[in-house]
Amino acid sequence: MASPPFLFLLLLLLLLPARPSAAAECRTNTTLAGFEADLAMVQHQVRGVVRIVDGCSFSVRGFDMLAGSDQVRWWGAAGDDLRNLTLGSQISDMPLNRTYRNESLTVRLSDSASWDQISVLAIWDKATASDFGHVVLLSASDNETVSTLAPSPGLSPAPAPAPNSPLKIGNKSQIHHQPTMFTNCLTLSPRFRLRWTLYPESDSVHIGLEAAVGSEYYMAFGWAAPGSSSSPMLNSDVTVTGFTEEGIPFAEDYFITKYSECLSKDDKFEGVCPDTFYEGSDSVGQVNNTELVYGHRSDGVSFVRYERRLVSVDEKYDVPVNIAKNMTVIWALGLLRPPDSLRPYYLPQNHGGPRETTYSYLSLNLSAETDNCLGPLDAEDKEDQDLIIAEAKTPLIVTSGPAFHYPNPPNPSKVLYINKKEAPLLRVERGVPVTFSIQAGHDVALYITSNPIGGNATLHNMTEVIYAGGSKFEGVPASPTELTWSPDRNTPDQVYYHSLFEQKMGWKVQVVDGGLSDMYNNSVLLDDQQVSFFWTLSEGSISIAARGEKKSGYVAIGFGGGMINSYAYVGWVDDNGKGHVNTYWIDGKDSMSVHPTSENLTFVRCSQENGIVTFELTRPLSPSCSGRIECKNIIDPTTPLKVIWAMGAQWSEDNLSEKNMHSATSNRPVRVLLLRGSAEVEQDLRPVLAVHGFMMFVAWGILLPGGILSARYLKHIKGDGWFQLHVYLQYSGIAIMLLGLLFAAAELRGFYLSLAHVKFGVTAIVLACAQPINAYVRPKRPADGEVSPSKRIIWEYFHIIVGRSAIVAGVAALISGMKHLGHRYGSENVQGLTWALILWILACALLVVYLEYMEIKQRRLDRSSLRGNWVLGNSEEDDSVDLLHRERTTNKIESHSSGIMEVQLEPLSR
């Protein structure tokens, strides 16, 4: 047993900290420790200052970023181009899947990451291979030599470059000031911000204007003339910024003389005009007091940075800025008129709208530190690319060209153009075919894919679904290749067009719902014209849609002859606006009889617009399961599908009650002919089909069996009466059978051999029609006393077997036909007719049994009579007769008469 002092020492050793390992020391000797730089804004309004803390961590302050996907992470790469960034790796486990608003972070590198292997620190979305923002790392020795305002490397859309004049920044640890970063920020309106940084040593101020507006809007900011507080807009010195139609930013010095557009009157300008207009083009250098530094559009936000001299040489049109006192400033947002043949320059329109929203003025002191901009601007419409809406009969011209405004940087140098627009957003409608004329070169193969970066994902160990196109769809203007793609209801809402040979050359395809009639091959109105039913058959599955034609809380359709014992599909939208589609088995008329099922439904959607509920789904024709009730919900396209409908005020997933009962329902089912694309209302037995059934009963239930019975049991009648009866009954039965077949074919517009009734019927008809042909080619009957040849024997057996097989198949066709009518109409009349047919067949069978018994009995009597009277010379008529021709039926038998032979006895002595 250990002594207490020993235990105390052992416990002390355990509590003492272990010697730090190399990883725990965080590699404090890294040359990057203390490095600090701004994050380059590429997408998602990223801002922030990155500082390397030590060998295994870094910090970010003032961090802004709009939320991305769940796969956004801190990323390390060897360079900031597409190839290096895509080959990079995750360097931290910290997720970046939310919006950040002026936050401070400390990030620890993962154990496998090292600053020695990282040249670019980026915010990377692995799902779309997208760069949100990054920092190019420099060594400590460079900290003392580089100090400049640098545009974001690799930024797209392409920004206006900064001028070639380094800024004098005292803090040399700050390697690169990004043009999106400022020391002050003021919120002018919910969608417009003013940023600025003073540079007193150079007698200038850098101003940044950013607004969540479209590219066709201008952003204006400036100083009011001193002493003009009542009308600050007049005689004010403003800078108007914006973007040309080519996406090039501009910043122009304006002077306002009148509340109107810039107009020329008597060779003089008035209104909101550039300073150069007032003094002429010869004085541009003297009156233009604004110099563009940088500009870009990203995420639906316009951003322009420009430099303004605090004191200008232009004393007539520029207001001097005193940074030590409050001054009145004005701002405005509005539409920008593009140049035309009469006005070859961009002009701002009247801002319109209310004050504090599209224009205003306030007092501002540039020296007072201000930052009330919390978080990034978030535009409602972040898609800033050109939109092309595909039309059915107009081909889309696909070419390739240089990248200027690619929406998902980093990008290759060459990207796809559609109708001369760089990587536009393409919008297509389900059910409307789209034609591409591919002229992008032999090294660009167009395809539609689920992969957001393209370039044949299978080569990069990624999965994708290819909806159209491939390696063969490449061409040049002299020999274009056409690709036709028809998006259907199973196509996702968003796919991508790309090149199969290189990543990130294309962009998004928005797949929107067209009319349901475009999306589905067939449609019918159900009973009472209150619900429309749409469907498209595919191999092994069916896509279904149902739309109520009046306002309701839910729409339900059911497969069955009535509510009881039917399968129902219910679509509704809950209180949160989420659509649902559930399936049920109904075996009663109360809420407790509605049982949820777990059918394998895919591509399920439900929506409600103006109170009209529409739901869609895809399901297999035959469920791949066993045992459960939903496994019996089989759809046979060759059999009419009985469809009913119901609508009500509300529905819920659980705890159904009387409140969920329907308020409107169909009066009777509609039989939907899936293959024909039509429907018919449930009704009593249709007259044409009734005639078909009656004629087939007469043929197969009376005439044809009667002909066989006459040949079997009436040969004992003298002459050829039995033969005539046999032939007339058979030919009459065949004629009525063929006529009944024409009635059914005309009514149903064709046959589907998958039905049991059709299979039996066709078999019976073929066998019946073969009998007259068989009788025509029969071998000749042998003469009296001759042995029958083998051909004659084979023919007799074949004739008997085919005839009886035809009767069996015909009876089976009658029974299966009645069963099919019962499934089709479900009426009590059909059930009564079915039982009547069965009783008739049983009666005929009993008659045959009785006749066979009498035949056997007669044969026994004949044999007994022959044994007792043969010496008298009695002979019977030969029953081997001709079956078709009357002249062959006359027996020319050389025999003795049927009377008693006369025997003469003579004396022996004679």
CSV table of N, CA and C in Angstrom, one decimal, residues 557-637:
chain,number,residue,atom,x,y,z
A,557,ILE,N,-58.2,14.6,-54.8
A,557,ILE,CA,-58.6,13.8,-55.8
A,557,ILE,C,-58.5,12.3,-55.3
A,558,GLY,N,-59.4,11.5,-55.8
A,558,GLY,CA,-59.4,10.1,-55.3
A,558,GLY,C,-59.5,9.2,-56.5
A,559,PHE,N,-58.9,8.0,-56.4
A,559,PHE,CA,-59.0,6.9,-57.4
A,559,PHE,C,-59.9,5.9,-56.9
A,560,GLY,N,-61.1,5.8,-57.5
A,560,GLY,CA,-62.1,4.8,-57.1
A,560,GLY,C,-63.5,5.2,-57.5
A,561,GLY,N,-64.4,4.3,-57.4
A,561,GLY,CA,-65.8,4.6,-57.8
A,561,GLY,C,-66.5,5.5,-56.9
A,562,GLY,N,-66.0,5.7,-55.7
A,562,GLY,CA,-66.7,6.6,-54.7
A,562,GLY,C,-65.7,6.9,-53.6
A,563,MET,N,-66.2,7.6,-52.6
A,563,MET,CA,-65.3,8.0,-51.5
A,563,MET,C,-64.8,6.8,-50.7
A,564,ILE,N,-65.7,5.8,-50.5
A,564,ILE,CA,-65.4,4.6,-49.7
A,564,ILE,C,-64.5,3.7,-50.6
A,565,ASN,N,-63.5,3.1,-50.0
A,565,ASN,CA,-62.6,2.3,-50.7
A,565,ASN,C,-61.9,3.0,-51.9
A,566,SER,N,-61.4,4.2,-51.6
A,566,SER,CA,-60.7,4.9,-52.6
A,566,SER,C,-59.3,5.4,-52.0
A,567,TYR,N,-58.4,5.7,-52.9
A,567,TYR,CA,-57.1,6.3,-52.6
A,567,TYR,C,-57.2,7.8,-52.9
A,568,ALA,N,-56.9,8.6,-51.9
A,568,ALA,CA,-57.0,10.0,-52.0
A,568,ALA,C,-55.7,10.7,-51.9
A,569,TYR,N,-55.5,11.8,-52.7
A,569,TYR,CA,-54.4,12.7,-52.7
A,569,TYR,C,-54.9,14.1,-52.3
A,570,VAL,N,-54.4,14.6,-51.2
A,570,VAL,CA,-54.9,15.9,-50.7
A,570,VAL,C,-53.7,16.9,-50.7
A,571,GLY,N,-54.0,18.1,-51.3
A,571,GLY,CA,-53.0,19.2,-51.3
A,571,GLY,C,-53.6,20.4,-50.7
A,572,TRP,N,-52.7,21.0,-49.8
A,572,TRP,CA,-53.1,22.2,-49.1
A,572,TRP,C,-51.9,23.0,-48.7
A,573,VAL,N,-52.1,24.3,-48.3
A,573,VAL,CA,-51.1,25.2,-47.9
A,573,VAL,C,-51.4,25.6,-46.5
A,574,ASP,N,-50.4,25.4,-45.6
A,574,ASP,CA,-50.6,25.6,-44.2
A,574,ASP,C,-50.5,27.1,-43.9
A,575,ASP,N,-50.6,27.5,-42.6
A,575,ASP,CA,-50.7,28.9,-42.2
A,575,ASP,C,-49.3,29.6,-42.4
A,576,ASN,N,-48.2,28.8,-42.5
A,576,ASN,CA,-46.9,29.4,-42.8
A,576,ASN,C,-46.6,29.5,-44.3
A,577,GLY,N,-47.6,29.2,-45.1
A,577,GLY,CA,-47.4,29.3,-46.5
A,577,GLY,C,-46.7,28.1,-47.2
A,578,LYS,N,-46.5,27.0,-46.4
A,578,LYS,CA,-45.8,25.8,-46.9
A,578,LYS,C,-46.9,24.9,-47.5
A,579,GLY,N,-46.6,24.4,-48.7
A,579,GLY,CA,-47.5,23.4,-49.4
A,579,GLY,C,-47.2,22.0,-48.9
A,580,HIS,N,-48.3,21.2,-48.9
A,580,HIS,CA,-48.3,19.8,-48.5
A,580,HIS,C,-49.1,19.0,-49.4
A,581,VAL,N,-48.7,17.7,-49.7
A,581,VAL,CA,-49.4,16.7,-50.4
A,581,VAL,C,-49.3,15.4,-49.6
A,582,ASN,N,-50.5,14.9,-49.1
A,582,ASN,CA,-50.5,13.7,-48.4
A,582,ASN,C,-51.4,12.7,-49.1
A,583,THR,N,-51.2,11.4,-48.8
A,583,THR,CA,-52.0,10.3,-49.4
A,583,THR,C,-52.7,9.6,-48.4
A,584,TYR,N,-53.9,9.1,-48.7
A,584,TYR,CA,-54.8,8.4,-47.7
A,584,TYR,C,-55.5,7.3,-48.4
A,585,TRP,N,-55.9,6.3,-47.5
A,585,TRP,CA,-56.8,5.2,-47.9
A,585,TRP,C,-58.1,5.5,-47.1
A,586,ILE,N,-59.2,5.5,-47.8
A,586,ILE,CA,-60.5,5.9,-47.2
A,586,ILE,C,-61.4,4.6,-47.2
A,587,ASP,N,-61.8,4.2,-46.1
A,587,ASP,CA,-62.7,3.0,-46.0
A,587,ASP,C,-64.0,3.3,-45.3
A,588,GLY,N,-64.4,4.6,-45.1
A,588,GLY,CA,-65.6,4.9,-44.5
A,588,GLY,C,-66.0,6.4,-44.8
A,589,LYS,N,-67.0,6.9,-44.1
A,589,LYS,CA,-67.5,8.2,-44.4
A,589,LYS,C,-67.2,9.2,-43.2
A,590,ASP,N,-66.5,8.8,-42.2
A,590,ASP,CA,-66.1,9.7,-41.1
A,590,ASP,C,-64.6,9.9,-41.1
A,591,SER,N,-64.2,10.8,-40.3
A,591,SER,CA,-62.8,11.2,-40.2
A,591,SER,C,-61.9,10.1,-39.7
A,592,MET,N,-62.5,9.1,-38.9
A,592,MET,CA,-61.7,8.0,-38.4
A,592,MET,C,-61.4,7.0,-39.5
A,593,SER,N,-62.1,7.1,-40.7
A,593,SER,CA,-61.9,6.2,-41.8
A,593,SER,C,-60.9,6.7,-42.8
A,594,VAL,N,-60.2,7.8,-42.5
A,594,VAL,CA,-59.2,8.4,-43.4
A,594,VAL,C,-57.9,8.0,-42.9
A,595,HIS,N,-57.2,7.1,-43.5
A,595,HIS,CA,-55.9,6.5,-43.0
A,595,HIS,C,-54.7,7.0,-43.9
A,596,PRO,N,-53.8,7.6,-43.3
A,596,PRO,CA,-52.6,8.1,-44.1
A,596,PRO,C,-51.8,6.8,-44.6
A,597,THR,N,-51.2,7.0,-45.7
A,597,THR,CA,-50.4,5.9,-46.3
A,597,THR,C,-49.0,6.5,-46.5
A,598,SER,N,-48.1,5.7,-46.9
A,598,SER,CA,-46.7,6.1,-47.2
A,598,SER,C,-46.3,5.8,-48.6
A,599,GLU,N,-47.1,6.3,-49.5
A,599,GLU,CA,-46.7,6.0,-50.9
A,599,GLU,C,-45.4,6.7,-51.3
A,600,ASN,N,-44.7,6.2,-52.3
A,600,ASN,CA,-43.5,6.7,-52.7
A,600,ASN,C,-43.7,7.9,-53.7
A,601,LEU,N,-44.0,9.1,-53.2
A,601,LEU,CA,-44.2,10.2,-54.0
A,601,LEU,C,-43.0,11.1,-54.2
A,602,THR,N,-42.7,11.5,-55.4
A,602,THR,CA,-41.6,12.4,-55.7
A,602,THR,C,-42.1,13.7,-56.5
A,603,PHE,N,-41.2,14.7,-56.5
A,603,PHE,CA,-41.5,15.9,-57.2
A,603,PHE,C,-42.9,16.5,-56.7
A,604,VAL,N,-43.0,16.5,-55.4
A,604,VAL,CA,-44.3,17.0,-54.8
A,604,VAL,C,-44.2,18.5,-54.6
A,605,ARG,N,-45.3,19.1,-55.1
A,605,ARG,CA,-45.4,20.6,-54.9
A,605,ARG,C,-46.9,20.9,-54.7
A,606,CYS,N,-47.1,22.0,-53.9
A,606,CYS,CA,-48.4,22.5,-53.7
A,606,CYS,C,-48.3,24.0,-53.5
A,607,SER,N,-49.2,24.7,-54.2
A,607,SER,CA,-49.2,26.2,-54.1
A,607,SER,C,-50.7,26.7,-54.1
A,608,GLN,N,-50.8,27.9,-53.6
A,608,GLN,CA,-52.1,28.5,-53.6
A,608,GLN,C,-52.0,29.9,-54.0
A,609,GLU,N,-52.8,30.3,-55.1
A,609,GLU,CA,-52.7,31.6,-55.6
A,609,GLU,C,-54.1,32.1,-55.8
A,610,ASN,N,-54.4,33.3,-55.1
A,610,ASN,CA,-55.7,33.8,-55.1
A,610,ASN,C,-56.8,32.8,-54.7
A,611,GLY,N,-56.4,32.0,-53.7
A,611,GLY,CA,-57.3,31.1,-53.2
A,611,GLY,C,-57.5,29.8,-53.9
A,612,ILE,N,-56.8,29.7,-55.1
A,612,ILE,CA,-56.9,28.5,-55.9
A,612,ILE,C,-55.7,27.6,-55.6
A,613,VAL,N,-56.0,26.3,-55.2
A,613,VAL,CA,-55.0,25.4,-54.8
A,613,VAL,C,-54.6,24.5,-55.9
A,614,THR,N,-53.3,24.3,-56.1
A,614,THR,CA,-52.8,23.4,-57.2
A,614,THR,C,-51.8,22.5,-56.5
A,615,PHE,N,-51.8,21.2,-56.8
A,615,PHE,CA,-50.8,20.4,-56.3
A,615,PHE,C,-50.3,19.4,-57.4
A,616,GLU,N,-49.1,19.0,-57.3
A,616,GLU,CA,-48.5,18.1,-58.3
A,616,GLU,C,-47.7,17.0,-57.6
A,617,LEU,N,-47.5,15.9,-58.3
A,617,LEU,CA,-46.7,14.7,-57.7
A,617,LEU,C,-46.4,13.8,-58.8
A,618,THR,N,-45.4,13.0,-58.6
A,618,THR,CA,-45.1,11.8,-59.5
A,618,THR,C,-45.0,10.6,-58.6
A,619,ARG,N,-45.6,9.5,-59.1
A,619,ARG,CA,-45.7,8.3,-58.4
A,619,ARG,C,-45.5,7.1,-59.4
A,620,PRO,N,-44.9,6.0,-58.9
A,620,PRO,CA,-44.8,4.8,-59.8
A,620,PRO,C,-46.2,4.2,-60.2
A,621,LEU,N,-46.3,3.6,-61.3
A,621,LEU,CA,-47.5,3.0,-61.7
A,621,LEU,C,-47.9,1.8,-60.8
A,622,SER,N,-46.8,1.1,-60.4
A,622,SER,CA,-47.0,-0.1,-59.5
A,622,SER,C,-46.1,0.1,-58.3
A,623,PRO,N,-46.6,0.4,-57.2
A,623,PRO,CA,-45.8,0.6,-56.0
A,623,PRO,C,-44.8,-0.6,-55.7
A,624,SER,N,-43.6,-0.3,-55.4
A,624,SER,CA,-42.6,-1.4,-55.1
A,624,SER,C,-42.6,-1.7,-53.6
A,625,CYS,N,-43.7,-2.3,-53.2
A,625,CYS,CA,-43.8,-2.7,-51.8
A,625,CYS,C,-44.8,-3.9,-51.7
A,626,SER,N,-44.9,-4.4,-50.5
A,626,SER,CA,-45.8,-5.6,-50.3
A,626,SER,C,-46.4,-5.5,-48.9
A,627,GLY,N,-47.7,-6.0,-48.9
A,627,GLY,CA,-48.3,-6.1,-47.5
A,627,GLY,C,-49.1,-4.9,-47.2
A,628,ARG,N,-48.7,-3.7,-47.4
A,628,ARG,CA,-49.4,-2.5,-47.0
A,628,ARG,C,-50.5,-2.2,-47.9
A,629,ILE,N,-51.4,-1.4,-47.5
A,629,ILE,CA,-52.6,-1.1,-48.3
A,629,ILE,C,-52.3,-0.3,-49.5
A,630,GLU,N,-51.2,0.6,-49.4
A,630,GLU,CA,-50.9,1.4,-50.5
A,630,GLU,C,-50.3,0.6,-51.7
A,631,CYS,N,-49.8,-0.6,-51.4
A,631,CYS,CA,-49.3,-1.4,-52.4
A,631,CYS,C,-50.3,-1.9,-53.4
A,632,LYS,N,-51.6,-1.8,-53.0
A,632,LYS,CA,-52.7,-2.2,-53.9
A,632,LYS,C,-53.1,-1.0,-54.8
A,633,ASN,N,-52.5,0.1,-54.6
A,633,ASN,CA,-52.9,1.3,-55.5
A,633,ASN,C,-52.1,1.3,-56.8
A,634,ILE,N,-52.5,0.4,-57.6
A,634,ILE,CA,-51.8,0.2,-58.9
A,634,ILE,C,-52.6,0.9,-60.0
A,635,ILE,N,-51.9,1.6,-60.8
A,635,ILE,CA,-52.5,2.3,-62.0
A,635,ILE,C,-52.1,1.5,-63.2
A,636,ASP,N,-53.2,1.0,-63.9
A,636,ASP,CA,-53.0,0.3,-65.2
A,636,ASP,C,-53.4,1.3,-66.3
A,637,PRO,N,-52.4,1.8,-67.1
A,637,PRO,CA,-52.7,2.8,-68.1
A,637,PRO,C,-53.7,2.3,-69.2
